Tab-separated table of C-alpha atoms and ligand atoms in Angstrom:
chain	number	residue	atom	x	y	z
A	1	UNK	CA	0.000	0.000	0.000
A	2	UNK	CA	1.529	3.156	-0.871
A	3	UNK	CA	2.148	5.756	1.932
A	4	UNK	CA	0.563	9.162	2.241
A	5	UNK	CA	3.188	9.966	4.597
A	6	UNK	CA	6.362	8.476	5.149
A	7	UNK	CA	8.357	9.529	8.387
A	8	UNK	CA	12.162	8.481	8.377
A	9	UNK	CA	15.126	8.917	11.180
A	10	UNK	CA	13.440	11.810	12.618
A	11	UNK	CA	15.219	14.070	15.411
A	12	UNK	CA	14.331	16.906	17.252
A	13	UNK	CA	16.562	18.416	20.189
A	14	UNK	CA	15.425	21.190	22.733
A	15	UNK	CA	18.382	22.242	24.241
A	16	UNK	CA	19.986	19.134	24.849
A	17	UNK	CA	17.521	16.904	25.057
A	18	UNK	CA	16.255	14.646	21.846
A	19	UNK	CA	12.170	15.075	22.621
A	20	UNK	CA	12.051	13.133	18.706
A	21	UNK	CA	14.572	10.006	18.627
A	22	UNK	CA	15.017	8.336	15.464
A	23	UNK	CA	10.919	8.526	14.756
A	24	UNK	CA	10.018	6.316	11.566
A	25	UNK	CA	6.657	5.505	10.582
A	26	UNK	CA	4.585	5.465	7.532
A	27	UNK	CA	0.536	6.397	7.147
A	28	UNK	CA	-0.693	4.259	4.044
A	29	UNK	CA	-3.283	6.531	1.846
A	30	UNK	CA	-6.761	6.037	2.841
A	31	UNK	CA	-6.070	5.126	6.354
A	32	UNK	CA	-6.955	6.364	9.970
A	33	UNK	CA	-3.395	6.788	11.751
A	34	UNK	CA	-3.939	6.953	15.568
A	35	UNK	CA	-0.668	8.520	17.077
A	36	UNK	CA	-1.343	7.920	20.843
A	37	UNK	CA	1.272	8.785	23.228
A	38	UNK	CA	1.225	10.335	26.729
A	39	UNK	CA	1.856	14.113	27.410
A	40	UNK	CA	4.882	15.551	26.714
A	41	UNK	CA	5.773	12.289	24.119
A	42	UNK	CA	6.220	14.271	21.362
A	43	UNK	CA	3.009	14.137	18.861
A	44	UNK	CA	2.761	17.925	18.904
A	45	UNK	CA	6.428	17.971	17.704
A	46	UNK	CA	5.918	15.851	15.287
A	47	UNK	CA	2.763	17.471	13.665
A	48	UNK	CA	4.547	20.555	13.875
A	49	UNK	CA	7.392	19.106	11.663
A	50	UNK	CA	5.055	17.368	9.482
A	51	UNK	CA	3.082	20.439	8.904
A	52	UNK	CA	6.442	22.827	8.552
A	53	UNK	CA	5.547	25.019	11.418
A	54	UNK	CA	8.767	23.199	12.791
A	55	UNK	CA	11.998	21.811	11.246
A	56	UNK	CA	13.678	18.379	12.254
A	57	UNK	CA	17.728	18.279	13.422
A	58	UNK	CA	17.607	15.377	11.011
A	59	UNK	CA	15.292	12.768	9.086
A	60	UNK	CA	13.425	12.910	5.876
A	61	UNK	CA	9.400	13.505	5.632
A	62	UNK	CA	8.182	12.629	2.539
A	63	UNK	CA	4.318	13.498	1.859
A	64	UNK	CA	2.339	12.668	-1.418
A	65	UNK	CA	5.432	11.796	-2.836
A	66	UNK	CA	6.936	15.103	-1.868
A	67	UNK	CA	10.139	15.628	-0.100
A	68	UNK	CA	8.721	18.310	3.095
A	69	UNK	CA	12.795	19.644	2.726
A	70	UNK	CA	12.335	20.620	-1.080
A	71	UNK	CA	8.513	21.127	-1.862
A	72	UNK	CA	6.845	22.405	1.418
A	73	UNK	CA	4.496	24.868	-0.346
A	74	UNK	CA	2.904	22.466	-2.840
A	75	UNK	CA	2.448	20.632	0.597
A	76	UNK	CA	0.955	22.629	2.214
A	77	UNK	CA	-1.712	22.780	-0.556
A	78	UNK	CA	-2.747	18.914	0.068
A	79	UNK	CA	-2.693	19.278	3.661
A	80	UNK	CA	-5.132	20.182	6.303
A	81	UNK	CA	-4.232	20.689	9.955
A	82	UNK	CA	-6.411	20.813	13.355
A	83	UNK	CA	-4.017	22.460	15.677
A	84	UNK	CA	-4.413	21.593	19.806
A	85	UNK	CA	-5.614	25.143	20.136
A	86	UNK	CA	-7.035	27.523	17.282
A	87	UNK	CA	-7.748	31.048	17.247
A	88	UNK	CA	-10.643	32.411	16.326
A	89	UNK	CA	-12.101	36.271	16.419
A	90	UNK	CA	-14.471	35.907	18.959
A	91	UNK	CA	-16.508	38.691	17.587
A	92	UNK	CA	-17.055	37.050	14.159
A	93	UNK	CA	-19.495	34.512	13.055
A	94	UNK	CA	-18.525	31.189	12.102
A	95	UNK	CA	-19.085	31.804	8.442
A	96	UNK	CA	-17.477	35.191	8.343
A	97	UNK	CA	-14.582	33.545	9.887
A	98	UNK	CA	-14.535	31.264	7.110
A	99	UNK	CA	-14.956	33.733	4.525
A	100	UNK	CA	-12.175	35.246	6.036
A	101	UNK	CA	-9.863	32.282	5.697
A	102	UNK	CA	-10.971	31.276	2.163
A	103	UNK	CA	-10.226	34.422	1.179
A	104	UNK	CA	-6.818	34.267	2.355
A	105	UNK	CA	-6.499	31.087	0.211
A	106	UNK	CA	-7.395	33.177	-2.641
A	107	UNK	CA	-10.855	31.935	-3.177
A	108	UNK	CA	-13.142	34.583	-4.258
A	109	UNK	CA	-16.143	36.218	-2.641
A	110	UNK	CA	-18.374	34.129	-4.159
A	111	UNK	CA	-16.581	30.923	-3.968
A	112	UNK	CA	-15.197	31.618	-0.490
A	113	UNK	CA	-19.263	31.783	0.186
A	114	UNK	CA	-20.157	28.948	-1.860
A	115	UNK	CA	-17.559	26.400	0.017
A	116	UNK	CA	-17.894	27.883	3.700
A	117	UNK	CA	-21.802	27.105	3.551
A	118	UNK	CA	-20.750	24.029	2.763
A	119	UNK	CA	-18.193	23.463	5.132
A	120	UNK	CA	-20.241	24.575	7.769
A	121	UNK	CA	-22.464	22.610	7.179
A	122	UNK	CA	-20.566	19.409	6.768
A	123	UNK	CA	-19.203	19.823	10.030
A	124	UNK	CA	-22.585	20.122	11.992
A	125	UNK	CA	-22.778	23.967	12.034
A	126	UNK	CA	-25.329	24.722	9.481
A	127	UNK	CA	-27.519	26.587	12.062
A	128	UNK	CA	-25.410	28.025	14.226
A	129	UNK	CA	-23.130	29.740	11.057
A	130	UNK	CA	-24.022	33.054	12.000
A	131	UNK	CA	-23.693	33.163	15.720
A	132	UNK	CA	-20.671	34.648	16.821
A	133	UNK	CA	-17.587	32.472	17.417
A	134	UNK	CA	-17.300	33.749	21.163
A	135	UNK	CA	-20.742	31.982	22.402
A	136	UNK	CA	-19.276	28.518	20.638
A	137	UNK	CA	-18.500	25.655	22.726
A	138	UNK	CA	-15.348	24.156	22.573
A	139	UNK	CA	-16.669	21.006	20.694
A	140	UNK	CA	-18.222	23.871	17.969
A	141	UNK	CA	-14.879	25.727	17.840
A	142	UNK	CA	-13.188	22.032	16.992
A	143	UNK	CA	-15.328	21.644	14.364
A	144	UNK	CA	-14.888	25.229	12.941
A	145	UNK	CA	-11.336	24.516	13.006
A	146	UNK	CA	-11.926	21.095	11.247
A	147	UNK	CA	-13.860	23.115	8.432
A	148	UNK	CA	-11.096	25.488	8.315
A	149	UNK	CA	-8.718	22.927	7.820
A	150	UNK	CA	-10.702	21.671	4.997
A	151	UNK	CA	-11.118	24.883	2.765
A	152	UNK	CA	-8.328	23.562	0.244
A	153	UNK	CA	-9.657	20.029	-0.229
A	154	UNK	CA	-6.596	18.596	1.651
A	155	UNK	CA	-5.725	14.603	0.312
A	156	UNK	CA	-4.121	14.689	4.285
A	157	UNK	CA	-5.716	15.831	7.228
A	158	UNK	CA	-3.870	15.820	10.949
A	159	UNK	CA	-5.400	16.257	13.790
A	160	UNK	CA	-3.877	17.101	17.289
A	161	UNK	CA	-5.809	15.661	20.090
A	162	UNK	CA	-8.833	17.061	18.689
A	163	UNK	CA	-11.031	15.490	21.146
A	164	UNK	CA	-9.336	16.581	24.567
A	165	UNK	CA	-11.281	18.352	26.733
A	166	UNK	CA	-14.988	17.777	24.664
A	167	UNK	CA	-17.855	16.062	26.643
A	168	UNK	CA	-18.856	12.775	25.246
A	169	UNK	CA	-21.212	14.362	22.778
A	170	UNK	CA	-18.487	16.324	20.732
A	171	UNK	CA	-15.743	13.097	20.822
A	172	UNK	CA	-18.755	11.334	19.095
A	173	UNK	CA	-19.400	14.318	16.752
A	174	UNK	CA	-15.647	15.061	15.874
A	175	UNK	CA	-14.935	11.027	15.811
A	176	UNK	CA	-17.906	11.232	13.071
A	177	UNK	CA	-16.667	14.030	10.912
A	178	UNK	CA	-13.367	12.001	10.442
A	179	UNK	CA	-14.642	9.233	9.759
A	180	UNK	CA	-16.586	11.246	6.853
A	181	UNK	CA	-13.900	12.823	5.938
A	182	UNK	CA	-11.758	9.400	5.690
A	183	UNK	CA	-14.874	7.971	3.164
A	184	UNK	CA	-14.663	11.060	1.167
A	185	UNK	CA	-10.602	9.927	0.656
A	186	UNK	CA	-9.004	11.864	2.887
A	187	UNK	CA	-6.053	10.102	4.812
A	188	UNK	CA	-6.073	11.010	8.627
A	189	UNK	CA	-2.791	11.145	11.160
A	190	UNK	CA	-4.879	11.784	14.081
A	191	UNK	CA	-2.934	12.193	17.913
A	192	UNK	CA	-4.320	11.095	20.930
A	193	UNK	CA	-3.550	10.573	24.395
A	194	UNK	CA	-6.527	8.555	24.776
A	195	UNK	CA	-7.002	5.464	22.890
A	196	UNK	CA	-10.419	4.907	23.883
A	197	UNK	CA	-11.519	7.470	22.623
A	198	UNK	CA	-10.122	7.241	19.146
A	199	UNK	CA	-9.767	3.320	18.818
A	200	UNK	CA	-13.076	2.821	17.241
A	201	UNK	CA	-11.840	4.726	13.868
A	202	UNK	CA	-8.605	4.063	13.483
A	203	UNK	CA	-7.539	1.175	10.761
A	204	UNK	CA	-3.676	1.744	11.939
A	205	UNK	CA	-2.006	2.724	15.269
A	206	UNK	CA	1.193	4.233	16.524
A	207	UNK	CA	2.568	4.241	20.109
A	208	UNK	CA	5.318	7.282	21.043
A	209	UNK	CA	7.037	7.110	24.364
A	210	UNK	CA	10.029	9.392	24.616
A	211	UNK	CA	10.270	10.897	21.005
A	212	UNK	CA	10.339	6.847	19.994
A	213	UNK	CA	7.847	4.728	18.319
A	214	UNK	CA	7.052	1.892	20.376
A	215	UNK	CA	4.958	-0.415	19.023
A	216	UNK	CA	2.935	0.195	15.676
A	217	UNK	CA	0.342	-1.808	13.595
A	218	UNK	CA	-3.184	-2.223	12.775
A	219	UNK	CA	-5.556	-2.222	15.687
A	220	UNK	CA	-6.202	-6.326	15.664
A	221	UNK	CA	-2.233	-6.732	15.494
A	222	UNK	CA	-1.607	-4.103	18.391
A	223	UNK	CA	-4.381	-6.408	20.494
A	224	UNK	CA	-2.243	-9.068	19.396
A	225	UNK	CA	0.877	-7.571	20.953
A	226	UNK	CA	1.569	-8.886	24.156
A	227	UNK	CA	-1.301	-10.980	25.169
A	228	UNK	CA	-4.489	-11.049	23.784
A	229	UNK	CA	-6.566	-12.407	27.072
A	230	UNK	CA	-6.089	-13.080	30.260
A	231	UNK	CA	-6.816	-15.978	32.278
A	232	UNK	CA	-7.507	-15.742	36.157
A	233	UNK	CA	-7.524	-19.228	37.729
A	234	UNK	CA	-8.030	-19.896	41.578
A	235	UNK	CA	-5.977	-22.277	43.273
A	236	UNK	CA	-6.223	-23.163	46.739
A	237	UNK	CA	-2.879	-24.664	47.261
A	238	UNK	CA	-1.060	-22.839	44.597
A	239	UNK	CA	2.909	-23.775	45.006
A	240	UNK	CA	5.679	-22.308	43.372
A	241	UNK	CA	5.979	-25.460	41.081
A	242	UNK	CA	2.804	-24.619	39.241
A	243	UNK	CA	3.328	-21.360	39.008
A	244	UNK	CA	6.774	-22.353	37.140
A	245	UNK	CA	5.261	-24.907	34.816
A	246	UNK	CA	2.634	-22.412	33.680
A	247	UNK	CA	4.818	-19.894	32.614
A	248	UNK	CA	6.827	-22.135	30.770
A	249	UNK	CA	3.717	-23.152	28.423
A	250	UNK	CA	4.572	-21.674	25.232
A	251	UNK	CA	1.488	-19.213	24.834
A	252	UNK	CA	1.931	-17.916	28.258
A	253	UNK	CA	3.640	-14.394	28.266
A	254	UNK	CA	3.496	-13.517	31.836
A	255	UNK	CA	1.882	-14.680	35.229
A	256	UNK	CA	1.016	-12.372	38.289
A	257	UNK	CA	0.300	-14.039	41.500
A	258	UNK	CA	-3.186	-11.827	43.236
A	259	UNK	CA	-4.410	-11.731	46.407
A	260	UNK	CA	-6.661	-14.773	47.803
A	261	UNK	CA	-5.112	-17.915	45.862
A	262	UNK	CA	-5.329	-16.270	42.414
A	263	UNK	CA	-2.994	-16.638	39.615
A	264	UNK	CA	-3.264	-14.324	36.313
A	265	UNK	CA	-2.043	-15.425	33.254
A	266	UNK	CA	-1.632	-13.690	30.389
A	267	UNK	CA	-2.132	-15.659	27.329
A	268	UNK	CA	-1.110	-15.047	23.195
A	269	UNK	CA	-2.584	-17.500	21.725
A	270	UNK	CA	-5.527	-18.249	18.614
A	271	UNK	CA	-7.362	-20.978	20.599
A	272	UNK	CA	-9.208	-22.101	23.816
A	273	UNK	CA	-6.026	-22.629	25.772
A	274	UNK	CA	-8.305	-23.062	29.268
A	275	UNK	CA	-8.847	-27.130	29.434
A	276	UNK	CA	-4.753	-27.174	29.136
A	277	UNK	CA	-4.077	-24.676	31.759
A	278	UNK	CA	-6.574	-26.812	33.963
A	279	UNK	CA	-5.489	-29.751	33.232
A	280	UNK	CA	-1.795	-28.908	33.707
A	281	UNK	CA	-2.900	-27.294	37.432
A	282	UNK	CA	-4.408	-30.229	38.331
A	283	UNK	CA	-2.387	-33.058	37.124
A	284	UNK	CA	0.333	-31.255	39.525
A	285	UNK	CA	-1.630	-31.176	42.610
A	286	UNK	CA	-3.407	-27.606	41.936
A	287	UNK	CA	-6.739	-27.439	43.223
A	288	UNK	CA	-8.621	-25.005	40.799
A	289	UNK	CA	-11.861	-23.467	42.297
A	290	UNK	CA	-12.342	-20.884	39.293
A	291	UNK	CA	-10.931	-19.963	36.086
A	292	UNK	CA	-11.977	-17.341	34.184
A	293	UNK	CA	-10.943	-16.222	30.758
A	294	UNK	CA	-11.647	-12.160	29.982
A	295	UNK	CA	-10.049	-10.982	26.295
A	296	UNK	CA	-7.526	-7.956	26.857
A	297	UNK	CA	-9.074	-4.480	25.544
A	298	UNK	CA	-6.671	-2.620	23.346
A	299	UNK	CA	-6.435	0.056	25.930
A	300	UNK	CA	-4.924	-3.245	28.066
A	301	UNK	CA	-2.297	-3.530	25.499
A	302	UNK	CA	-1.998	-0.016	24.580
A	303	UNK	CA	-0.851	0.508	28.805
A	304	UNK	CA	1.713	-2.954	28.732
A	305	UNK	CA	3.214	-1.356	25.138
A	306	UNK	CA	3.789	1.728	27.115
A	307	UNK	CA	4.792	0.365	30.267
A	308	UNK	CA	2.042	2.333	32.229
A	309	UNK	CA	0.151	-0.980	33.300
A	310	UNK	CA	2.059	-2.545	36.410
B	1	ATP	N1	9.472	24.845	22.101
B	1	ATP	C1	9.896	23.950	22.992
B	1	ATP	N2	10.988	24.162	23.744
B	1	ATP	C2	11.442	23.263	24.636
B	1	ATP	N3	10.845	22.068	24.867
B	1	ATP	C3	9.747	21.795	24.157
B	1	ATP	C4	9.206	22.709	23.188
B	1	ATP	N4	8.107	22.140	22.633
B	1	ATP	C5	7.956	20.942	23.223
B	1	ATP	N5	8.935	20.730	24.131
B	1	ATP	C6	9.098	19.516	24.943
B	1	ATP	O1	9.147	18.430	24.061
B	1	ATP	C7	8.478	17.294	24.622
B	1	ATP	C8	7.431	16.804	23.666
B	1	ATP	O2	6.392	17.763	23.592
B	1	ATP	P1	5.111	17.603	22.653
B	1	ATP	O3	4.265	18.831	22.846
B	1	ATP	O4	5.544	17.249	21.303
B	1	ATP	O5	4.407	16.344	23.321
B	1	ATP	P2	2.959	15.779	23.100
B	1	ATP	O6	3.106	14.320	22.947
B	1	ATP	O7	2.290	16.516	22.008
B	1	ATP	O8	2.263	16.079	24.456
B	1	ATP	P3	0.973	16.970	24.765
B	1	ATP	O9	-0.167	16.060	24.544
B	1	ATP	O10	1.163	17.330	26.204
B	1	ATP	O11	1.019	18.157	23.847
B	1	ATP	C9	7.927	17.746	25.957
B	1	ATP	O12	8.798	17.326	26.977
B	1	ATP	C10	7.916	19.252	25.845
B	1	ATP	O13	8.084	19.834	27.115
């Protein structure tokens, strides 16, 4: 599949420190990149390179087949960008704001009209276009800034965390208008630092920790990572010995001993591995009371990729 964007060796240093180290990653056309990462991990950094508000120590960014180094004008004119925080004339209304921005992409009058209406009202903000952007809500202000972003019919559209801080109604409603956008053929890089809340629309994920990418795939293979379930089993006379021999069963990736007799194991494997676990206990003098298998979410393997899950 060919890639939309294609990130390679990247480095960025502030003051001594590398917050980018060595960042590769591609985002194949037509899909849904998540870039999840913690604070301070260094997705704004990247989207600021990406987007040539910034500019890398080292590394090569190649978008649409254009080198970001050589050709970041005609870049600019396939991509869109969400920014973490917009600004807007509080005084204006929505669709003089985006007259005002069309026409500083040259559109005319009449166009500028034309494509804001339409804009507007593919984001959700048909009604409220002539209110003024001061009384907007900062789920409505996302989505002006998501029309904004699209007044040059961008092939690319990046989005930085563009559904922090917006109550449950406006993740839905900004999760929705990507998802549009992405079936009209727009490819999305899309940061979060929540992957529940963007995990239902992504095709492809990316994990940064420390400038690095730390795991990366689609969202089934990313389950996949680590473990893909866990099993809790209860044993009454659980022994070091059977704690051993479990661990050494080839799907077993790691085992935590609980509180009250229970043993956790965390499992990788495509079938019903529970009668063998059982049977295994038992045959070695394990008396098993319960055992319980519960698939890991992704947000389970999103906190063991990024070592946040003890
Ligand atoms: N202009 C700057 N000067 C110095 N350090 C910076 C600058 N911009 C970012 N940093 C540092 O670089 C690191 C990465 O920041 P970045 O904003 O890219 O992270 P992030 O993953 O986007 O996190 P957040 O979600 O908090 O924005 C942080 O430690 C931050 O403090």
């Amino acid at each position: 599949m060919a890639a939309a964007i294609s990130i390679k060796g990247l480095y960025k240093k502030y003051g001594p420190r590398y917050v980018l180290d060595n960042l590769s990653f591609d985002v194949e056309k037509g899909s849904i990149y998540g870039f999840l990462g913690q604070n301070g991990a260094g997705k704004t950094t990247t989207i600021k390179i990406l987007s040539g508000l910034s500019i890398p120590d080292e590394g090569q960014i190649i978008i649409d087949n254009m080198d970001l180094s050589a050709e970041a004008d005609n870049i600019k004119n396939i991509l869109g960008l969400v920014p973490q925080d917009s600004e807007f004339y509080d005084e204006r209304t929505a669709l003089s704001q985006m007259n005002y921005f069309a026409s500083l992409k040259g559109l005319s009058k009449s166009e500028a009209q034309e494509v804001s209406n339409l804009l507007l009202e593919r984001v959700g903000l048909q009604s409220e276009m002539t209110k003024k952007v001061g009384s907007f809500s900062h789920g409505m202000k996302k989505r002006l800034s998501i029309a904004q972003a699209l007044l040059n019919d961008p092939k690319i559209l990046i989005l930085d965390e563009p559904t922090n801080g917006l109550d449950p109604v406006g993740v839905r409603q900004v999760k929705q208008i990507i998802q549009e956008c992405n079936e009209n053929g727009i490819t999305i890089l899309v940061s979060s630092h929540n992957l529940l809340e963007v995990q239902e629309i992504c095709t492809h994920i990316g994990i940064l920790k420390n400038g690095k990418l730390i795991t990366e795939g689609t969202i089934e293979e990313i389950r996949r990572l680590e473990s893909n379930g866990v099993i809790t089993v209860g044993i009454y006379n659980i022994s070091p010995e059977i704690v051993d021999l479990v661990e050494n069963m080839d799907y077993v990736v790691k085992t935590k001993i609980k509180e009250n007799n229970i043993l956790e194991i965390y499992v990788n494997s495509e079938v019903d591995v529970k009668p063998e676990l059982n049977k295994l206990i038992v045959e070695n003098g394990g008396q098993v009371f319960k055992l319980i298998e519960n698939s890991l979410s992704l947000e389970d393997a999103y906190l063991n990729a990024t070592g946040m899950k003890e």
